[in-house]
């Protein structure tokens, strides 16, 4: 800018003469998008939604297990996650729906272990051992779920209770079929197959009461020991040892 005869020349003089200076527009802000934004890929949205559901379930399991279903409120579940109740309602319609999800998982673990065993090759004894070992390991690895189910089953809505009982009966039916296979092949000696199946379920189901994570047995040791007891209960026959051939 220069000064001549008491007058300013340059941008200031032009402004005085009525010429408007150029005004730059502020840069447009691009909003940050969360991973679960509406335009995110569906698999990412699903993964984020599943993660949020698991966080809610984990908090509910902890509270239901330690203070009981009746004494736990959704506000407490939300507070433990540092979120609001609407966050929970986005994924679960009610506290009872949370309970139904927790309880159904306990029986679904049993189905998964049984279905894996039924699709495996091997003798009836080998498959029954796998079922018992894997089912018990699943129960003890999710001990809180199993405890909540046995303690709070009466709090379930009738429709949810019926669904879970249907799953339980289906598990018992498949287990009966496996024992029948062992009896038919001559591997098992069982007088009452139905009673044997119910007893196996009782042995595994009761483990959530007596097992202590820091107790005498590890989950693997307890599961392996229970499997051996079940095979003894059905009088599983041990295949004869192979004779050594002379050198």
PDB file of N, CA and C in Angstrom, residues 4 20 23 42 48-50 52-53 63 81 120 134 142 159 162 174 183 192 207-208 218 238 242 245:
ATOM      1  N   UNK A   4       0.013   8.765  -1.327  1.00  0.00           N
ATOM      2  CA  UNK A   4       0.324   9.841  -2.273  1.00  0.00           C
ATOM      3  C   UNK A   4      -0.605  10.997  -2.038  1.00  0.00           C
ATOM      4  N   UNK A  20     -16.267  -3.809  -3.735  1.00  0.00           N
ATOM      5  CA  UNK A  20     -16.337  -4.817  -2.675  1.00  0.00           C
ATOM      6  C   UNK A  20     -15.157  -5.770  -2.760  1.00  0.00           C
ATOM      7  N   UNK A  23     -14.490 -12.045  -0.838  1.00  0.00           N
ATOM      8  CA  UNK A  23     -14.606 -12.757   0.439  1.00  0.00           C
ATOM      9  C   UNK A  23     -14.544 -14.247   0.168  1.00  0.00           C
ATOM     10  N   UNK A  42     -22.643 -53.612   4.402  1.00  0.00           N
ATOM     11  CA  UNK A  42     -23.559 -54.319   5.294  1.00  0.00           C
ATOM     12  C   UNK A  42     -22.819 -55.210   6.282  1.00  0.00           C
ATOM     13  N   UNK A  48     -20.548 -54.502  13.682  1.00  0.00           N
ATOM     14  CA  UNK A  48     -20.646 -53.503  14.747  1.00  0.00           C
ATOM     15  C   UNK A  48     -21.876 -53.764  15.614  1.00  0.00           C
ATOM     16  N   UNK A  49     -22.984 -54.112  14.962  1.00  0.00           N
ATOM     17  CA  UNK A  49     -24.212 -54.398  15.710  1.00  0.00           C
ATOM     18  C   UNK A  49     -24.029 -55.622  16.611  1.00  0.00           C
ATOM     19  N   UNK A  50     -23.370 -56.664  16.093  1.00  0.00           N
ATOM     20  CA  UNK A  50     -23.120 -57.858  16.905  1.00  0.00           C
ATOM     21  C   UNK A  50     -22.225 -57.535  18.097  1.00  0.00           C
ATOM     22  N   UNK A  52     -21.956 -54.686  19.660  1.00  0.00           N
ATOM     23  CA  UNK A  52     -22.739 -53.949  20.647  1.00  0.00           C
ATOM     24  C   UNK A  52     -23.659 -54.891  21.422  1.00  0.00           C
ATOM     25  N   UNK A  53     -24.282 -55.842  20.725  1.00  0.00           N
ATOM     26  CA  UNK A  53     -25.152 -56.811  21.395  1.00  0.00           C
ATOM     27  C   UNK A  53     -24.353 -57.641  22.401  1.00  0.00           C
ATOM     28  N   UNK A  63     -24.401 -58.916  35.790  1.00  0.00           N
ATOM     29  CA  UNK A  63     -25.340 -58.413  36.796  1.00  0.00           C
ATOM     30  C   UNK A  63     -26.362 -59.474  37.206  1.00  0.00           C
ATOM     31  N   UNK A  81     -22.272 -49.963  31.288  1.00  0.00           N
ATOM     32  CA  UNK A  81     -21.659 -49.778  29.971  1.00  0.00           C
ATOM     33  C   UNK A  81     -21.408 -48.308  29.652  1.00  0.00           C
ATOM     34  N   UNK A 120     -19.134 -86.599  13.119  1.00  0.00           N
ATOM     35  CA  UNK A 120     -17.782 -87.148  13.081  1.00  0.00           C
ATOM     36  C   UNK A 120     -17.805 -88.643  12.791  1.00  0.00           C
ATOM     37  N   UNK A 134     -17.047 -82.170  25.184  1.00  0.00           N
ATOM     38  CA  UNK A 134     -17.237 -80.838  24.605  1.00  0.00           C
ATOM     39  C   UNK A 134     -18.412 -80.103  25.238  1.00  0.00           C
ATOM     40  N   UNK A 142     -18.896 -71.282  30.043  1.00  0.00           N
ATOM     41  CA  UNK A 142     -19.974 -70.286  30.103  1.00  0.00           C
ATOM     42  C   UNK A 142     -20.804 -70.553  31.357  1.00  0.00           C
ATOM     43  N   UNK A 159     -43.514 -68.166  25.909  1.00  0.00           N
ATOM     44  CA  UNK A 159     -43.097 -68.519  24.545  1.00  0.00           C
ATOM     45  C   UNK A 159     -41.609 -68.857  24.496  1.00  0.00           C
ATOM     46  N   UNK A 162     -41.037 -72.223  26.189  1.00  0.00           N
ATOM     47  CA  UNK A 162     -41.436 -73.324  25.304  1.00  0.00           C
ATOM     48  C   UNK A 162     -40.378 -73.589  24.239  1.00  0.00           C
ATOM     49  N   UNK A 174     -31.628 -86.700  20.335  1.00  0.00           N
ATOM     50  CA  UNK A 174     -30.407 -87.037  19.601  1.00  0.00           C
ATOM     51  C   UNK A 174     -29.445 -87.855  20.454  1.00  0.00           C
ATOM     52  N   UNK A 183     -25.781 -99.368  21.610  1.00  0.00           N
ATOM     53  CA  UNK A 183     -26.389-100.625  22.039  1.00  0.00           C
ATOM     54  C   UNK A 183     -26.533-101.571  20.851  1.00  0.00           C
ATOM     55  N   UNK A 192     -31.904 -99.137  30.305  1.00  0.00           N
ATOM     56  CA  UNK A 192     -32.888 -98.074  30.090  1.00  0.00           C
ATOM     57  C   UNK A 192     -32.178 -96.907  29.385  1.00  0.00           C
ATOM     58  N   UNK A 207     -22.780 -79.701  36.710  1.00  0.00           N
ATOM     59  CA  UNK A 207     -21.382 -79.284  36.859  1.00  0.00           C
ATOM     60  C   UNK A 207     -21.251 -77.784  37.096  1.00  0.00           C
ATOM     61  N   UNK A 208     -22.210 -77.003  36.600  1.00  0.00           N
ATOM     62  CA  UNK A 208     -22.128 -75.552  36.798  1.00  0.00           C
ATOM     63  C   UNK A 208     -22.310 -75.159  38.259  1.00  0.00           C
ATOM     64  N   UNK A 218      -9.092 -78.395  36.386  1.00  0.00           N
ATOM     65  CA  UNK A 218      -9.284 -77.440  35.299  1.00  0.00           C
ATOM     66  C   UNK A 218     -10.526 -77.843  34.511  1.00  0.00           C
ATOM     67  N   UNK A 238     -14.247-101.783  25.844  1.00  0.00           N
ATOM     68  CA  UNK A 238     -12.953-101.359  25.319  1.00  0.00           C
ATOM     69  C   UNK A 238     -12.511-102.331  24.244  1.00  0.00           C
ATOM     70  N   UNK A 242      -4.320-104.966  20.349  1.00  0.00           N
ATOM     71  CA  UNK A 242      -3.709-105.724  19.269  1.00  0.00           C
ATOM     72  C   UNK A 242      -2.532-106.550  19.798  1.00  0.00           C
ATOM     73  N   UNK A 245       3.179-108.900  17.093  1.00  0.00           N
ATOM     74  CA  UNK A 245       3.706-109.982  16.259  1.00  0.00           C
ATOM     75  C   UNK A 245       5.148-110.228  16.640  1.00  0.00           C
TER      76      UNK A 245
END
